[in-house]
């Protein structure tokens, strides 16, 4: 078995166990633990408990690997592999009881920096939707036994997804980007969980997706799903505090970059 497949199997098993814990805690009621960057940027007790479970399981299985998690930060390893983890992506959905939340786990090789790492394995588990999306570099992206494939043709315009940061000061700029892309869109979705947006692109449920200000754990796993499903993912405005990630099939990706990248 290749290293990528081995890591993908581990990511999938841990994401499923963690997803089940998140789902159970949700059914018991959600307690807000803290706010982070802004009042809208929340962390629940479950985020912390789920990240601790993931960290423990990965450490038991592969003690030499590094870890980069949304709630507990970075711990370097010695193997060259780092696990990039969002314990609950879509925390606001989770807090409101909207089922579009997920556990997102990626294994990357190299520096734990999205500009240089090579993602090897990914698992995105959405327990309240009953879906798990997985990928291993060179082995495709999968869900429920089916191989995922991005859309190629968008004759009626592209169904696009996006998201907005938690800081109200950035909303006007994000909405301006939305109005610029609407001429190529058939419609727009804002689901509230970046990893699920990317999984949706991989599964052909969205034709494209763009969002500013994502953190590494928001997109590490989802981006590999898109690439392994035949799509393209890139980041622009890397020198800005809120770089933009753009994903889609080859054609939609290129059209989004042409509209959104002012340097082009
Ligand atoms: C958030 C979600 C949301 C996106 C935000 C992310 P979190 O992740 O993915 O869809 O718009 O930018 O921060 O905070 O729920 O893990």
Tab-separated table of C-alpha atoms and ligand atoms in Angstrom:
chain	number	residue	atom	x	y	z
A	1	UNK	CA	0.000	0.000	0.000
A	2	UNK	CA	1.321	3.488	-0.814
A	3	UNK	CA	1.971	6.019	1.958
A	4	UNK	CA	-0.848	8.222	0.613
A	5	UNK	CA	-3.370	5.368	0.834
A	6	UNK	CA	-2.186	4.410	4.306
A	7	UNK	CA	-2.564	8.018	5.515
A	8	UNK	CA	-5.966	8.298	3.845
A	9	UNK	CA	-7.242	5.182	5.611
A	10	UNK	CA	-6.066	6.545	8.950
A	11	UNK	CA	-7.551	10.012	8.241
A	12	UNK	CA	-10.874	8.410	7.304
A	13	UNK	CA	-11.096	6.211	10.404
A	14	UNK	CA	-10.185	9.099	12.731
A	15	UNK	CA	-12.515	11.578	10.962
A	16	UNK	CA	-15.422	9.137	11.272
A	17	UNK	CA	-14.824	8.564	14.978
A	18	UNK	CA	-14.414	12.305	15.543
A	19	UNK	CA	-17.526	13.057	13.457
A	20	UNK	CA	-19.558	10.656	15.566
A	21	UNK	CA	-18.341	12.384	18.749
A	22	UNK	CA	-19.263	15.806	17.302
A	23	UNK	CA	-22.717	14.540	16.302
A	24	UNK	CA	-23.316	13.040	19.761
A	25	UNK	CA	-22.233	16.225	21.536
A	26	UNK	CA	-24.495	18.245	19.235
A	27	UNK	CA	-27.486	16.081	20.180
A	28	UNK	CA	-26.676	16.685	23.854
A	29	UNK	CA	-26.707	20.471	23.310
A	30	UNK	CA	-23.953	22.906	22.345
A	31	UNK	CA	-22.089	25.034	24.847
A	32	UNK	CA	-20.182	28.033	23.588
A	33	UNK	CA	-16.660	27.946	25.037
A	34	UNK	CA	-15.258	31.237	23.705
A	35	UNK	CA	-15.210	33.732	20.897
A	36	UNK	CA	-12.050	34.096	18.812
A	37	UNK	CA	-11.196	36.815	16.265
A	38	UNK	CA	-14.636	38.492	16.440
A	39	UNK	CA	-17.933	37.925	18.300
A	40	UNK	CA	-19.152	35.865	15.341
A	41	UNK	CA	-16.070	33.607	15.426
A	42	UNK	CA	-16.985	31.013	18.022
A	43	UNK	CA	-15.500	27.877	19.497
A	44	UNK	CA	-17.623	25.296	21.296
A	45	UNK	CA	-16.584	22.789	23.945
A	46	UNK	CA	-17.081	20.152	21.249
A	47	UNK	CA	-14.486	21.784	18.934
A	48	UNK	CA	-11.900	21.353	21.677
A	49	UNK	CA	-12.932	17.846	22.691
A	50	UNK	CA	-13.044	16.636	19.079
A	51	UNK	CA	-9.621	18.114	18.302
A	52	UNK	CA	-8.185	16.413	21.415
A	53	UNK	CA	-9.595	13.053	20.263
A	54	UNK	CA	-8.120	13.478	16.770
A	55	UNK	CA	-4.756	14.497	18.166
A	56	UNK	CA	-4.663	11.491	20.511
A	57	UNK	CA	-5.621	9.013	17.783
A	58	UNK	CA	-3.049	10.371	15.329
A	59	UNK	CA	-0.333	10.422	17.992
A	60	UNK	CA	-1.107	6.776	18.914
A	61	UNK	CA	-0.863	5.713	15.256
A	62	UNK	CA	2.018	7.944	14.059
A	63	UNK	CA	3.933	9.549	16.907
A	64	UNK	CA	6.607	11.158	14.676
A	65	UNK	CA	4.186	13.287	12.642
A	66	UNK	CA	3.536	16.976	13.195
A	67	UNK	CA	0.129	18.487	13.941
A	68	UNK	CA	-1.542	21.754	12.965
A	69	UNK	CA	-5.018	22.157	14.421
A	70	UNK	CA	-7.503	25.022	14.450
A	71	UNK	CA	-7.935	24.974	18.215
A	72	UNK	CA	-4.548	23.906	19.574
A	73	UNK	CA	-2.102	25.208	16.975
A	74	UNK	CA	1.116	23.717	15.658
A	75	UNK	CA	3.366	20.986	17.022
A	76	UNK	CA	6.288	20.102	14.751
A	77	UNK	CA	7.098	16.470	14.018
A	78	UNK	CA	10.179	14.647	12.696
A	79	UNK	CA	8.703	12.457	9.928
A	80	UNK	CA	8.070	15.225	7.349
A	81	UNK	CA	4.309	14.596	7.545
A	82	UNK	CA	1.950	17.042	9.276
A	83	UNK	CA	-1.724	16.513	10.038
A	84	UNK	CA	-3.786	19.620	9.314
A	85	UNK	CA	-7.057	19.458	11.232
A	86	UNK	CA	-10.276	21.404	11.581
A	87	UNK	CA	-12.191	19.512	14.304
A	88	UNK	CA	-15.497	21.171	13.406
A	89	UNK	CA	-15.554	23.141	10.171
A	90	UNK	CA	-18.824	25.052	10.002
A	91	UNK	CA	-18.931	25.792	13.730
A	92	UNK	CA	-21.673	28.390	13.315
A	93	UNK	CA	-23.849	25.836	11.482
A	94	UNK	CA	-23.068	23.390	14.300
A	95	UNK	CA	-24.097	25.909	16.948
A	96	UNK	CA	-27.372	26.668	15.135
A	97	UNK	CA	-28.234	23.015	14.448
A	98	UNK	CA	-27.691	23.244	10.685
A	99	UNK	CA	-26.353	19.847	9.539
A	100	UNK	CA	-23.671	21.253	7.186
A	101	UNK	CA	-20.662	20.855	9.465
A	102	UNK	CA	-17.760	18.438	9.189
A	103	UNK	CA	-14.514	17.120	10.582
A	104	UNK	CA	-11.669	17.867	8.165
A	105	UNK	CA	-8.331	16.024	8.334
A	106	UNK	CA	-5.443	16.230	5.850
A	107	UNK	CA	-1.948	14.758	5.865
A	108	UNK	CA	0.601	16.976	4.113
A	109	UNK	CA	4.283	16.488	3.279
A	110	UNK	CA	6.848	19.295	3.640
A	111	UNK	CA	6.589	22.571	5.496
A	112	UNK	CA	3.103	22.978	7.006
A	113	UNK	CA	2.456	25.953	4.713
A	114	UNK	CA	-0.176	25.701	1.965
A	115	UNK	CA	2.132	27.397	-0.537
A	116	UNK	CA	4.742	24.654	-0.328
A	117	UNK	CA	3.159	21.536	1.150
A	118	UNK	CA	2.123	18.513	-0.871
A	119	UNK	CA	-1.191	17.163	0.385
A	120	UNK	CA	-1.135	13.360	0.426
A	121	UNK	CA	-4.387	12.340	2.051
A	122	UNK	CA	-7.722	13.851	3.039
A	123	UNK	CA	-10.915	12.952	4.864
A	124	UNK	CA	-13.962	15.189	5.315
A	125	UNK	CA	-16.656	13.575	7.445
A	126	UNK	CA	-20.074	15.231	7.701
A	127	UNK	CA	-21.824	13.113	10.352
A	128	UNK	CA	-25.196	14.873	10.268
A	129	UNK	CA	-25.316	14.427	6.479
A	130	UNK	CA	-24.116	10.805	6.677
A	131	UNK	CA	-21.328	11.461	4.179
A	132	UNK	CA	-17.564	10.961	4.201
A	133	UNK	CA	-15.334	12.265	1.407
A	134	UNK	CA	-11.817	10.871	1.091
A	135	UNK	CA	-8.817	11.245	-1.174
A	136	UNK	CA	-5.284	9.895	-1.495
A	137	UNK	CA	-2.821	11.590	-3.873
A	138	UNK	CA	-2.777	9.665	-7.128
A	139	UNK	CA	-5.731	7.469	-6.150
A	140	UNK	CA	-8.730	9.748	-6.752
A	141	UNK	CA	-11.392	11.220	-4.496
A	142	UNK	CA	-14.227	9.068	-3.240
A	143	UNK	CA	-17.494	9.098	-1.323
A	144	UNK	CA	-19.777	6.167	-0.522
A	145	UNK	CA	-17.909	3.880	-2.940
A	146	UNK	CA	-18.244	6.337	-5.853
A	147	UNK	CA	-15.350	8.115	-7.496
A	148	UNK	CA	-15.811	11.888	-7.492
A	149	UNK	CA	-15.516	13.979	-10.628
A	150	UNK	CA	-15.748	17.758	-10.952
A	151	UNK	CA	-18.153	19.164	-13.555
A	152	UNK	CA	-16.705	20.020	-16.964
A	153	UNK	CA	-19.573	21.758	-18.735
A	154	UNK	CA	-21.638	24.664	-17.417
A	155	UNK	CA	-23.891	25.603	-20.332
A	156	UNK	CA	-26.402	27.392	-18.087
A	157	UNK	CA	-23.710	29.226	-16.102
A	158	UNK	CA	-21.777	28.008	-13.068
A	159	UNK	CA	-23.348	27.106	-9.735
A	160	UNK	CA	-20.894	28.840	-7.414
A	161	UNK	CA	-20.216	28.614	-3.702
A	162	UNK	CA	-18.528	31.182	-1.502
A	163	UNK	CA	-18.114	32.176	2.120
A	164	UNK	CA	-17.547	35.303	4.165
A	165	UNK	CA	-15.135	35.936	6.997
A	166	UNK	CA	-16.312	36.558	10.538
A	167	UNK	CA	-15.140	40.184	10.584
A	168	UNK	CA	-18.003	42.500	9.558
A	169	UNK	CA	-15.409	44.972	8.207
A	170	UNK	CA	-14.636	42.560	5.359
A	171	UNK	CA	-18.222	41.900	4.248
A	172	UNK	CA	-18.489	44.767	1.764
A	173	UNK	CA	-15.361	43.621	-0.086
A	174	UNK	CA	-16.549	40.010	-0.168
A	175	UNK	CA	-19.952	41.082	-1.505
A	176	UNK	CA	-18.241	43.168	-4.194
A	177	UNK	CA	-16.416	39.999	-5.329
A	178	UNK	CA	-19.764	38.191	-5.458
A	179	UNK	CA	-21.264	40.858	-7.693
A	180	UNK	CA	-18.264	40.613	-10.039
A	181	UNK	CA	-18.666	36.856	-10.549
A	182	UNK	CA	-22.470	36.834	-10.886
A	183	UNK	CA	-22.380	37.357	-14.684
A	184	UNK	CA	-20.907	33.834	-15.072
A	185	UNK	CA	-23.116	32.243	-12.382
A	186	UNK	CA	-26.401	30.420	-12.732
A	187	UNK	CA	-26.781	30.860	-8.944
A	188	UNK	CA	-24.800	31.176	-5.713
A	189	UNK	CA	-24.672	29.069	-2.523
A	190	UNK	CA	-23.227	29.969	0.897
A	191	UNK	CA	-23.263	26.746	2.910
A	192	UNK	CA	-21.098	27.807	5.850
A	193	UNK	CA	-18.410	25.111	5.868
A	194	UNK	CA	-15.429	25.547	3.574
A	195	UNK	CA	-14.407	21.876	3.521
A	196	UNK	CA	-17.935	20.921	2.440
A	197	UNK	CA	-17.890	23.619	-0.231
A	198	UNK	CA	-14.711	22.062	-1.604
A	199	UNK	CA	-16.115	18.521	-1.258
A	200	UNK	CA	-19.160	19.763	-3.191
A	201	UNK	CA	-16.931	21.009	-6.021
A	202	UNK	CA	-15.190	17.608	-6.045
A	203	UNK	CA	-18.565	15.830	-6.165
A	204	UNK	CA	-19.925	18.028	-8.986
A	205	UNK	CA	-22.536	19.620	-6.690
A	206	UNK	CA	-20.956	23.033	-7.210
A	207	UNK	CA	-19.152	24.111	-10.374
A	208	UNK	CA	-16.809	26.477	-8.535
A	209	UNK	CA	-15.990	28.028	-5.190
A	210	UNK	CA	-14.062	31.066	-4.019
A	211	UNK	CA	-13.429	32.540	-0.593
A	212	UNK	CA	-11.042	35.016	0.994
A	213	UNK	CA	-9.309	34.575	4.319
A	214	UNK	CA	-9.466	30.792	4.736
A	215	UNK	CA	-7.026	29.266	7.183
A	216	UNK	CA	-4.885	26.209	6.288
A	217	UNK	CA	-7.176	23.773	8.158
A	218	UNK	CA	-10.248	25.099	6.319
A	219	UNK	CA	-8.956	24.035	2.897
A	220	UNK	CA	-6.150	21.446	3.329
A	221	UNK	CA	-8.363	18.370	2.963
A	222	UNK	CA	-10.977	19.878	0.646
A	223	UNK	CA	-8.410	21.121	-1.861
A	224	UNK	CA	-6.993	17.610	-2.306
A	225	UNK	CA	-10.531	16.285	-2.855
A	226	UNK	CA	-10.985	18.789	-5.705
A	227	UNK	CA	-7.609	18.037	-7.307
A	228	UNK	CA	-8.112	14.283	-7.103
A	229	UNK	CA	-11.568	14.751	-8.676
A	230	UNK	CA	-9.934	16.402	-11.695
A	231	UNK	CA	-10.326	20.040	-10.628
A	232	UNK	CA	-7.966	22.937	-10.039
A	233	UNK	CA	-7.332	24.868	-6.811
A	234	UNK	CA	-5.227	28.001	-6.512
A	235	UNK	CA	-4.695	30.904	-4.132
A	236	UNK	CA	-4.283	34.517	-5.194
A	237	UNK	CA	-3.365	37.747	-3.361
A	238	UNK	CA	-0.878	35.874	-1.219
A	239	UNK	CA	0.621	39.091	0.096
A	240	UNK	CA	-2.767	40.280	1.413
A	241	UNK	CA	-3.920	39.397	4.961
A	242	UNK	CA	-6.842	37.533	3.326
A	243	UNK	CA	-5.629	35.581	0.276
A	244	UNK	CA	-8.397	34.177	-1.911
A	245	UNK	CA	-8.794	30.483	-2.656
A	246	UNK	CA	-10.406	29.563	-5.974
A	247	UNK	CA	-11.506	26.040	-6.936
A	248	UNK	CA	-13.415	24.461	-9.770
A	249	UNK	CA	-13.280	22.462	-12.939
A	250	UNK	CA	-10.536	23.716	-15.292
A	251	UNK	CA	-12.777	26.110	-17.231
A	252	UNK	CA	-14.725	27.572	-14.292
A	253	UNK	CA	-11.505	27.934	-12.286
A	254	UNK	CA	-9.886	29.873	-15.125
A	255	UNK	CA	-12.920	32.128	-15.502
A	256	UNK	CA	-13.031	32.847	-11.768
A	257	UNK	CA	-9.305	33.677	-11.707
A	258	UNK	CA	-9.730	36.006	-14.702
A	259	UNK	CA	-12.506	37.896	-12.886
A	260	UNK	CA	-11.136	37.880	-9.340
A	261	UNK	CA	-7.380	38.299	-9.844
A	262	UNK	CA	-6.883	42.013	-10.352
A	263	UNK	CA	-3.200	41.437	-11.131
A	264	UNK	CA	-4.055	39.489	-14.295
B	1	LIG	C1	-15.364	28.556	8.754
B	1	LIG	C2	-16.263	27.934	7.710
B	1	LIG	C3	-16.975	28.999	6.896
B	1	LIG	C4	-16.005	29.941	6.249
B	1	LIG	C5	-15.097	30.554	7.289
B	1	LIG	C6	-14.366	29.457	8.074
B	1	LIG	P1	-14.900	27.244	11.052
B	1	LIG	O1	-14.651	27.551	9.456
B	1	LIG	O2	-15.527	27.102	6.864
B	1	LIG	O3	-17.730	28.445	5.837
B	1	LIG	O4	-16.726	30.954	5.575
B	1	LIG	O5	-14.153	31.351	6.592
B	1	LIG	O6	-13.552	30.043	9.052
B	1	LIG	O7	-14.525	28.493	11.790
B	1	LIG	O8	-16.336	26.944	11.194
B	1	LIG	O9	-14.010	26.107	11.333
